[in-house]
Coordinates of C-alpha atoms and ligand atoms in Angstrom, one line a residue:
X1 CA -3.7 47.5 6.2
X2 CA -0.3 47.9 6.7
X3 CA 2.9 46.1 5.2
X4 CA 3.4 42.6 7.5
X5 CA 5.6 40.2 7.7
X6 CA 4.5 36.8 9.2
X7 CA 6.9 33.9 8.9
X8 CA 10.0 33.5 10.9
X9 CA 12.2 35.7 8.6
X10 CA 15.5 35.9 10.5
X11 CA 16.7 38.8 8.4
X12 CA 15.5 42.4 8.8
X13 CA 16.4 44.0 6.2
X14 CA 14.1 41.7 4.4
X15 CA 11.4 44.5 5.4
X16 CA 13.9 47.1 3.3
X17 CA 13.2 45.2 0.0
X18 CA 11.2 47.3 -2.0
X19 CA 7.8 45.9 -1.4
X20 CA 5.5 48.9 -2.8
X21 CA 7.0 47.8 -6.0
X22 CA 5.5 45.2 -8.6
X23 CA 7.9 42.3 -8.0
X24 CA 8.1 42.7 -11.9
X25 CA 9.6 45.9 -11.6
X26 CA 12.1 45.1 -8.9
X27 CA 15.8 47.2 -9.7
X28 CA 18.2 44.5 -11.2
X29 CA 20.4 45.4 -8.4
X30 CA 18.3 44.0 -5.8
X31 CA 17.7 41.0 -8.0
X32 CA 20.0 37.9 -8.9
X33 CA 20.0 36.2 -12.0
X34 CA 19.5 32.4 -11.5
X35 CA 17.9 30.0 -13.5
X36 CA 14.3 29.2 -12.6
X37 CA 11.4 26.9 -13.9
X38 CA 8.2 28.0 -15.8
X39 CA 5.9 29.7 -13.4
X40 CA 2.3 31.3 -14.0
X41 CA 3.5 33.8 -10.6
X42 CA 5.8 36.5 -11.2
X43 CA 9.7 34.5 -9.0
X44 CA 12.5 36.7 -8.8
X45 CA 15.5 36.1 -6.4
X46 CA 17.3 38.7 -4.0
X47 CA 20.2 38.6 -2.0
X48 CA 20.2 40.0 1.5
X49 CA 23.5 39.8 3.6
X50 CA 24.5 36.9 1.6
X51 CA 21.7 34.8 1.6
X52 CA 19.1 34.0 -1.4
X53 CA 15.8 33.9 -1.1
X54 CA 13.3 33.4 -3.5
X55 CA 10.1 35.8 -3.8
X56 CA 7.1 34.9 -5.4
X57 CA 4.3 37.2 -5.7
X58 CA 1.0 35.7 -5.5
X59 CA -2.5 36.0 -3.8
X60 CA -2.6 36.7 0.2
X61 CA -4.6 33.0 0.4
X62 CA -2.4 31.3 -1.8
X63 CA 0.5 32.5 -0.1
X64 CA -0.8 31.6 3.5
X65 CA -1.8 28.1 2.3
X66 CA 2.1 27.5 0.7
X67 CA 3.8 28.9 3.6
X68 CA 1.9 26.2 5.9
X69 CA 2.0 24.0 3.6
X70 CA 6.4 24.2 3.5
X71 CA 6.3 24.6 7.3
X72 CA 4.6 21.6 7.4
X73 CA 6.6 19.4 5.1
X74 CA 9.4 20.7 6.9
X75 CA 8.7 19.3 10.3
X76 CA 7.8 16.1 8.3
X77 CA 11.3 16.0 6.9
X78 CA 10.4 16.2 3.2
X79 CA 12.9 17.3 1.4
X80 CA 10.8 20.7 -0.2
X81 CA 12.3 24.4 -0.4
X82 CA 12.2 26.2 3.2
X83 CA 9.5 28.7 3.7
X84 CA 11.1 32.3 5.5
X85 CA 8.0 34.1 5.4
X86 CA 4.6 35.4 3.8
X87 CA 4.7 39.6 2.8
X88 CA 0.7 41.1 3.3
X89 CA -0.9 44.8 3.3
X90 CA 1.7 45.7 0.3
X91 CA 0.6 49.0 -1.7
X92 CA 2.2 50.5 -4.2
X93 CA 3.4 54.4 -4.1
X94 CA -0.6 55.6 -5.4
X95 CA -1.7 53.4 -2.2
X96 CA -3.2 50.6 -5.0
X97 CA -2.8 47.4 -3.0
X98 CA -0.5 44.8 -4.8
X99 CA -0.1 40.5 -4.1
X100 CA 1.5 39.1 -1.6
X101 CA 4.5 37.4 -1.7
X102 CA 6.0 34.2 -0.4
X103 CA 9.2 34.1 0.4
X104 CA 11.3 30.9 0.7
X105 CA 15.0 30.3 0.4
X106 CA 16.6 29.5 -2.5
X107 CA 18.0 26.0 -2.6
X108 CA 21.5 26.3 -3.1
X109 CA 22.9 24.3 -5.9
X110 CA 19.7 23.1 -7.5
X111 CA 19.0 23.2 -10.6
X112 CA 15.3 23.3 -12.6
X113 CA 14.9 21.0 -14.3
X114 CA 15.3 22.6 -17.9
X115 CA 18.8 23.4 -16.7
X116 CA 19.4 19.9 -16.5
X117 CA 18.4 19.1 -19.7
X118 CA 20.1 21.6 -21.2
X119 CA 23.1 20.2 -22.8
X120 CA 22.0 16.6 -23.5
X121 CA 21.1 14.3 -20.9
X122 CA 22.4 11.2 -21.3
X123 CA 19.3 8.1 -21.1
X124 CA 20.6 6.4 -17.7
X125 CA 21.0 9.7 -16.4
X126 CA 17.3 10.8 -17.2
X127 CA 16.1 7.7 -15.3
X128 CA 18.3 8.7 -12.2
X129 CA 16.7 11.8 -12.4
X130 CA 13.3 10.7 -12.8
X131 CA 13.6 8.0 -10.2
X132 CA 14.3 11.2 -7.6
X133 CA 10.8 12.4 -8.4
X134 CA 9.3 9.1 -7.9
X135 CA 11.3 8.8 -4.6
X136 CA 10.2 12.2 -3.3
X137 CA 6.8 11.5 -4.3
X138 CA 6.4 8.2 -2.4
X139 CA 8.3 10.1 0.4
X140 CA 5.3 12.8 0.4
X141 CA 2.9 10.2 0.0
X142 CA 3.8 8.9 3.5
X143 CA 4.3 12.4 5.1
X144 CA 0.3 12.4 4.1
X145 CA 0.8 14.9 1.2
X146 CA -1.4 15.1 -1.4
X147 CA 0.3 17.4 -3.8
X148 CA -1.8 17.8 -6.2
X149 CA 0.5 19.5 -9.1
X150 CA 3.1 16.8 -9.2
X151 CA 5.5 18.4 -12.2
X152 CA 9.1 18.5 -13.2
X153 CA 9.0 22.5 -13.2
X154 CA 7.5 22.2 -9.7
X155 CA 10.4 20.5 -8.5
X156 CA 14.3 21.4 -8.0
X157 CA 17.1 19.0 -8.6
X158 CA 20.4 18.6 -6.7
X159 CA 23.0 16.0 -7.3
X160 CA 23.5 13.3 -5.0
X161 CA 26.6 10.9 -5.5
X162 CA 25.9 9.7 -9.0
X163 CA 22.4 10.0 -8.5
X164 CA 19.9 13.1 -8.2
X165 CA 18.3 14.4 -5.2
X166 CA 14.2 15.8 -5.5
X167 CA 12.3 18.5 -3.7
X168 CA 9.2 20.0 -3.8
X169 CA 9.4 23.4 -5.0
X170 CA 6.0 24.3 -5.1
X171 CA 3.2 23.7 -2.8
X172 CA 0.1 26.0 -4.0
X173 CA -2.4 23.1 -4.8
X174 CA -1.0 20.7 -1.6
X175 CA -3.3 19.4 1.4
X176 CA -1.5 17.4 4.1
X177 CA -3.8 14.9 6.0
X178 CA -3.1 12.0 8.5
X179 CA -2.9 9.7 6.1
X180 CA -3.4 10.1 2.3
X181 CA -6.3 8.3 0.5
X182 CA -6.0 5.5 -2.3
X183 CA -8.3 8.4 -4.0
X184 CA -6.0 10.8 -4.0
X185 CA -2.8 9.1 -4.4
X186 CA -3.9 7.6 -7.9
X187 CA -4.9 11.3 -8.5
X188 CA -1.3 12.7 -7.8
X189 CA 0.0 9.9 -9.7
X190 CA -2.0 10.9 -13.1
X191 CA -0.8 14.6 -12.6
X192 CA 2.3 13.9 -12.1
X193 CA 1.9 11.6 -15.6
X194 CA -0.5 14.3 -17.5
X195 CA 2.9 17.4 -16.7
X196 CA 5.5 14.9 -16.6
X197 CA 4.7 14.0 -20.6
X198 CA 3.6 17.5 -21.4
X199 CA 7.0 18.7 -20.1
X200 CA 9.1 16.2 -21.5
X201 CA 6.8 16.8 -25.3
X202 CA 8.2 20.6 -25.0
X203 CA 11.4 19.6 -24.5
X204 CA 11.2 17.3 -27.4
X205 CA 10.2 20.2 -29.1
X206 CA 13.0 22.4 -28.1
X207 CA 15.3 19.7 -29.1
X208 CA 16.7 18.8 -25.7
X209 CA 15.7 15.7 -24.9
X210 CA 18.0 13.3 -26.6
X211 CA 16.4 11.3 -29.2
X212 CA 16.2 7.9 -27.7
X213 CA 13.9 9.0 -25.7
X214 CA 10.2 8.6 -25.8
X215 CA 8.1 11.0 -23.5
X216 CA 4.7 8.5 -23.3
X217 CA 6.9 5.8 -22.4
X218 CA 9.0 7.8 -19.8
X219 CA 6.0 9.3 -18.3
X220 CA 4.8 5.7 -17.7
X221 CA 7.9 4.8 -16.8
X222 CA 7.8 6.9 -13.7
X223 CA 4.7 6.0 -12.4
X224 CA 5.7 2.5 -12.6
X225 CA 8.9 3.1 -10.6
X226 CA 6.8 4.8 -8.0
X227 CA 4.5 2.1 -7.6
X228 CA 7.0 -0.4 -7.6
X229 CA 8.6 1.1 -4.3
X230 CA 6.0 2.1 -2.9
X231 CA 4.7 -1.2 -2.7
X232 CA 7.9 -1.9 -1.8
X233 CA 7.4 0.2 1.1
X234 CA 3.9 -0.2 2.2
X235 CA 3.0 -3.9 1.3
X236 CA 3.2 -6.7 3.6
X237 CA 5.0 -10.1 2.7
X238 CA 3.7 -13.8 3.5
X239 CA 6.4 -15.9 4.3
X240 CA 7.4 -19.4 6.0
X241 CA 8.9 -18.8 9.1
X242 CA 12.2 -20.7 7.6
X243 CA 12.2 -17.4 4.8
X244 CA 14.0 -14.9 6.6
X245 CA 16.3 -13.8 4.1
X246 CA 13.3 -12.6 2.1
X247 CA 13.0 -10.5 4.2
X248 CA 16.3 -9.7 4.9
X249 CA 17.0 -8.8 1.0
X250 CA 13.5 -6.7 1.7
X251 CA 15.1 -4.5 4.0
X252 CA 18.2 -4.3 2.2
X253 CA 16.7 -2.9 -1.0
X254 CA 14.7 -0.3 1.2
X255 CA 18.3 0.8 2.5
X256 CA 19.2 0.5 -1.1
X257 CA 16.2 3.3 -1.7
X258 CA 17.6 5.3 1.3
X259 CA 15.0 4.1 3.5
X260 CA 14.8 2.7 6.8
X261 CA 13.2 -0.2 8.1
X262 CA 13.1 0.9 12.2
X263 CA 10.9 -1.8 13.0
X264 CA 9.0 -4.5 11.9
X265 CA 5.4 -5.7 12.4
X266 CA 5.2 -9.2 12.4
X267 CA 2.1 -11.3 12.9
X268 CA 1.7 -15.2 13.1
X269 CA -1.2 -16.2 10.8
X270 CA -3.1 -18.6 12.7
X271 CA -2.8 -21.8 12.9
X272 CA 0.4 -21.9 10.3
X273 CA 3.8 -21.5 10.0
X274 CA 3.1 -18.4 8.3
X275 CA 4.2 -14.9 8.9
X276 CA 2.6 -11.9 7.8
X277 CA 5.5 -9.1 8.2
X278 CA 5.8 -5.0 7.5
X279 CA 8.2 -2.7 7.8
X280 CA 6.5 -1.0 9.9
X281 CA 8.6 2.7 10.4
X282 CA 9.7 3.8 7.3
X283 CA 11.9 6.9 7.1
X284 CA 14.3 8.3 4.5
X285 CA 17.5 10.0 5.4
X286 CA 19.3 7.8 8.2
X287 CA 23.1 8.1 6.5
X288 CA 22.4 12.0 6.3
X289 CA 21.5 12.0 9.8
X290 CA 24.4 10.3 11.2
X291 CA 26.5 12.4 9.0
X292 CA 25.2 15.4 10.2
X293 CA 25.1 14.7 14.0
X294 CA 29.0 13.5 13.5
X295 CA 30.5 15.9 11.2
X296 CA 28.0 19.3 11.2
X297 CA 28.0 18.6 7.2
X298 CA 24.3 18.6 5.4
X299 CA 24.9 16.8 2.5
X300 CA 22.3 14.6 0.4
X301 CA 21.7 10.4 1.1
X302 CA 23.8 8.7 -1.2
X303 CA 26.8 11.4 -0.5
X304 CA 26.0 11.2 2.9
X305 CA 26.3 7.5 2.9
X306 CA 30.1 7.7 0.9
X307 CA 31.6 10.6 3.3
X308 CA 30.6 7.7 6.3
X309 CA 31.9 4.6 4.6
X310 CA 35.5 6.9 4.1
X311 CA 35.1 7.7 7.3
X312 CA 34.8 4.1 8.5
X313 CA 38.3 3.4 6.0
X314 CA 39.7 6.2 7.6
X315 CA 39.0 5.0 11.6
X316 CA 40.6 1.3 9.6
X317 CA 43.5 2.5 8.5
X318 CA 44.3 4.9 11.6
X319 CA 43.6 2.2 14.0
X320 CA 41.0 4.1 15.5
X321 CA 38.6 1.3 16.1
X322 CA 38.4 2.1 20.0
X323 CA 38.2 5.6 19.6
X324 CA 35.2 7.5 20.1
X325 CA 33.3 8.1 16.7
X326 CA 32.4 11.6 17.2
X327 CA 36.2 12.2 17.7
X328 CA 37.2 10.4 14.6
X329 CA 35.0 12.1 12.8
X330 CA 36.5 15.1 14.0
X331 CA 39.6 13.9 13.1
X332 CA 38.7 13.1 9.3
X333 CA 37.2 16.1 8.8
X334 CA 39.7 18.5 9.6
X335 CA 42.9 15.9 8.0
X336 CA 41.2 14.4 5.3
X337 CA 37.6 16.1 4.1
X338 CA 38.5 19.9 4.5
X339 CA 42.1 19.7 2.8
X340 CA 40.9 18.1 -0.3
X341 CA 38.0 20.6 -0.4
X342 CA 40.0 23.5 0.1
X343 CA 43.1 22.2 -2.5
X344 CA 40.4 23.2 -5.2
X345 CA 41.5 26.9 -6.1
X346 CA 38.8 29.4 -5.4
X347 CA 38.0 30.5 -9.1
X348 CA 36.3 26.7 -9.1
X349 CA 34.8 26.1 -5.6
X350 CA 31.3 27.4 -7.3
X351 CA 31.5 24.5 -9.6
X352 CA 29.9 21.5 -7.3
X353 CA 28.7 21.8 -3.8
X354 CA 31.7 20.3 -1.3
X355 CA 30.3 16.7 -0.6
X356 CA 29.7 16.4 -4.5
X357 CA 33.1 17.1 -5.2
X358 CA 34.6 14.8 -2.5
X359 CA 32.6 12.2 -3.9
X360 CA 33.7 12.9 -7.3
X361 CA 37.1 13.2 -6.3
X362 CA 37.2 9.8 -4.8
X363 CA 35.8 8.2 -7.9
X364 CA 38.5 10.0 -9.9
X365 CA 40.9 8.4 -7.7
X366 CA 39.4 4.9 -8.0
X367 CA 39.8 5.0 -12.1
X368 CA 43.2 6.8 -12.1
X369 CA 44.3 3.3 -9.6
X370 CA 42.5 1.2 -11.1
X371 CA 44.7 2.5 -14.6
X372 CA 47.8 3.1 -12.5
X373 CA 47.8 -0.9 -10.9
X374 CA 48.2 1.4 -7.6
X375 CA 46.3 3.3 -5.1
X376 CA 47.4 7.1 -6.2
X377 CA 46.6 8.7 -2.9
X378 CA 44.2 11.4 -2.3
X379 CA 46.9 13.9 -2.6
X380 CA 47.5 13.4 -6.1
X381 CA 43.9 12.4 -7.1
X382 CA 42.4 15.4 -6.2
X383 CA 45.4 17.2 -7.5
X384 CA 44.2 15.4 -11.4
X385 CA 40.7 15.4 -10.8
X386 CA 41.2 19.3 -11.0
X387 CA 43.1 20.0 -13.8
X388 CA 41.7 17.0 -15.7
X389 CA 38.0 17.3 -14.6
X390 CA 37.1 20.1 -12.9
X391 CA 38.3 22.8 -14.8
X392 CA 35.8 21.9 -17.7
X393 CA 32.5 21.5 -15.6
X394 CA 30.3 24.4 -15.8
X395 CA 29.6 26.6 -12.8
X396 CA 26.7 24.5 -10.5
X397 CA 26.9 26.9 -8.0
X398 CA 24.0 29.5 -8.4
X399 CA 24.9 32.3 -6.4
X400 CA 27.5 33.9 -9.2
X401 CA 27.9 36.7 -6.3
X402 CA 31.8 37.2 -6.1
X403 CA 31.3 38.9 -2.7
X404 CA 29.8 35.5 -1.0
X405 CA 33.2 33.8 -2.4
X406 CA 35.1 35.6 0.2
Ligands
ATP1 N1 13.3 28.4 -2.9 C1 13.6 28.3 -4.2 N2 14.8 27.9 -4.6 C2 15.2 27.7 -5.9 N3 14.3 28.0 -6.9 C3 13.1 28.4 -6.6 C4 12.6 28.6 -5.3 N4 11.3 29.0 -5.3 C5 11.0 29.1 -6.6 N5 12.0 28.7 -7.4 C6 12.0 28.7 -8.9 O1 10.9 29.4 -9.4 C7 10.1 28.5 -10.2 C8 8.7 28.9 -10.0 O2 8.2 28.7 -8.7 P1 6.8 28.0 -8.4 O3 6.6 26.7 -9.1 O4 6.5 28.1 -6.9 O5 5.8 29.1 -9.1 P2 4.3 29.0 -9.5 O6 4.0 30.2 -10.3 O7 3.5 28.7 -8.3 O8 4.3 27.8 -10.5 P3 2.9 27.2 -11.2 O9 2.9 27.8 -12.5 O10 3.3 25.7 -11.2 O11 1.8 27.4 -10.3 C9 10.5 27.1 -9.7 O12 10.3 26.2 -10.8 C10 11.9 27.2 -9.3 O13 12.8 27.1 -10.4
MG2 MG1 5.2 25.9 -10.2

């Protein structure tokens, strides 16, 4: 059989990657050095006309299955790495047939979760992090995804605002269906419990988990969260008819969660004054949306969520209220968003992905106020947030490929 690629691989010279070659035994210079999770397959990045992708080698069914299975999440909107394309009929040079290979793209500024850790993680920021995982789980959960192998090295990290952003990095063992069982969502959930403990044990081992923290109890403590909202999510209320603002704080905690309530399905019970009410579409990623469509930038929830509220002082303090939004988003983008991203010198751009360092630049100017009785400006805030902050962050950036800075 010969060499094929099926998949929608936009790049060709993804064919001139040396497939008759082990993937263990790839050149170094075809290969770029970024940090990965544990893996039983053989993962090895490679940049092609500045993009990175991410190759796993791995049985032709396997590789099938996790390609659909990423396609799939993909159209559902779950945040999960992007699958380019699946690599069959390889041989090697002696005509010995070798494993596929999967190829996805690598997520830009993630990080595995061991690269998180490393260096200690501070206890509230461990919860952020582990809340993430319970959020993308739930968000699976209603996509109809069972996942089946529910782990933190199965997962990829970005930052989001203060918070974390999850997404599914592996999807070997996953089955999508119409609508997931009770079964098999209290299965996911005591995976996700059984690795999440395990991982956290060898990490206690390896000293990087700081010593407050207990892996049983954090384990649980996940599990918990994700019950929590999804119930949150999924369970209908009774209430009077006079208990509206139950439901009103309802919906703003799901907004809270990043999570919309579209609509409501409300039902009179019978005979009383009761109500028996559900959110009744529930869909993550409305701020990020909005962003996008406005702006062109792709940046996480909570980040999304800041850059719109600045936008909104922005239209405020311009007297732009009339004005059409799309062209005050315009507007911001190219006087306020763009100047303070591009005032960081080059040498650091690879530190924190653009809408991270906005966001962290406006919180730098809140304290620096806050201690100066007066508003600095953005000027000068980002101006100190640079040589007082950024400067001493470690590269986030994974692509360490000085040609892609240009
Ligand atoms: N698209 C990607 N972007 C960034 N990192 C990636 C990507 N694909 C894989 N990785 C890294 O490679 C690691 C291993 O990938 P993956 O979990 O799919 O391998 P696996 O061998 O199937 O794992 P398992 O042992 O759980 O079956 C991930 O933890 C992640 O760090
Ligand atoms: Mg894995």
């Amino acid at each position: 059989m010969p060499l094929q690629m099926t998949g929608a691989p936009g790049d060709h010279a993804l064919l001139q990657l040396p497939w008759e070659v082990p993937l263990e035994e790839w050149p170094e210079n075809r290969l770029v050095p970024l940090p990965r999770g544990i893996s039983r397959h053989v993962v090895r990045f490679a940049r092609i006309s500045g993009r990175i992708y991410a190759i796993k080698e791995v049985g032709e069914r396997l590789a099938r299955h996790e390609y659909r299975m990423l396609r799939d999440l993909s159209r559902h909107d779950v945040p999960a790495v992007e699958a380019v394309a699946v690599v069959t009929g390889r041989t090697d040079a002696s005509g010995e047939p070798l494993d596929s290979a999967l190829i996805t793209e690598h997520l830009q500024f993630s990080l595995p979760y061991r690269a998180v850790f490393s260096g200690t993680l501070r206890p509230d920021t461990m919860t952020r992090l582990l809340d993430a995982l319970a959020v993308l789980l739930v968000r699976l959960h209603l996509a109809g995804f069972y996942w089946g192998d529910c782990s933190l090295s199965n997962t990829l990290f970005r930052r989001d605002a203060g918070a974390f952003a999850a997404y599914l990095v592996d999807a070997e063992t996953g089955e999508l269906h119409p609508l997931i069982s009770e079964g098999q969502r209290a299965h996911d959930i005591d995976v996700a419990h059984v690795n999440i403990f395990g991982e956290l044990l060898d990490l206690q081992a390896g000293e990087l988990l700081h010593p407050s923290v207990d892996p049983m109890e954090t384990a649980e403590e996940i599990c918990r969260r994700y019950h929590a909202l999804w119930a949150e999510l999924t369970q209908a209320d009774v209430v009077d008819e006079l208990e509206w603002h139950q439901i009103d704080a309802r919906i703003r905690r799901l907004n809270d969660l990043g999570f919309d309530v579209a609509e409501m399905l409300i039902r009179r019970k019978v005979g009383t004054g009761r109500l028996l009410v559900r959110p009744k579409v529930v869909d993550a990623g409305h701020h990020q949306r909005r962003l996008l469509r406005l702006t062109g930038l792709d940046v996480e929830e909570n980040q999304a969520r800041r850059l719109l509220n600045e936008l909104d002082a922005y239209r405020a303090a311009n007297r732009l209220r009339h004005e059409n939004e799309e062209i005050v988003a315009h507007r911001w983008l190219a006087e306020v968003f763009q100047p303070t991203v591009q005032a960081v010198p080059p040498p650091l751009r690879g530190k924190l992905e653009p809408a991270q360092l906005f966001h962290e630049i406006l919180d730098h100017r809140w304290f620096q106020s806050e201690a100066a009785g007066t508003d600095i400006g953005l000027e000068k805030a980002t101006r100190s947030y640079i040589d007082r902050v950024l400067i001493h962050k470690p590269d986030e950036r994974s692509l360490l490929a000085p040609e892609l800075e240009a």
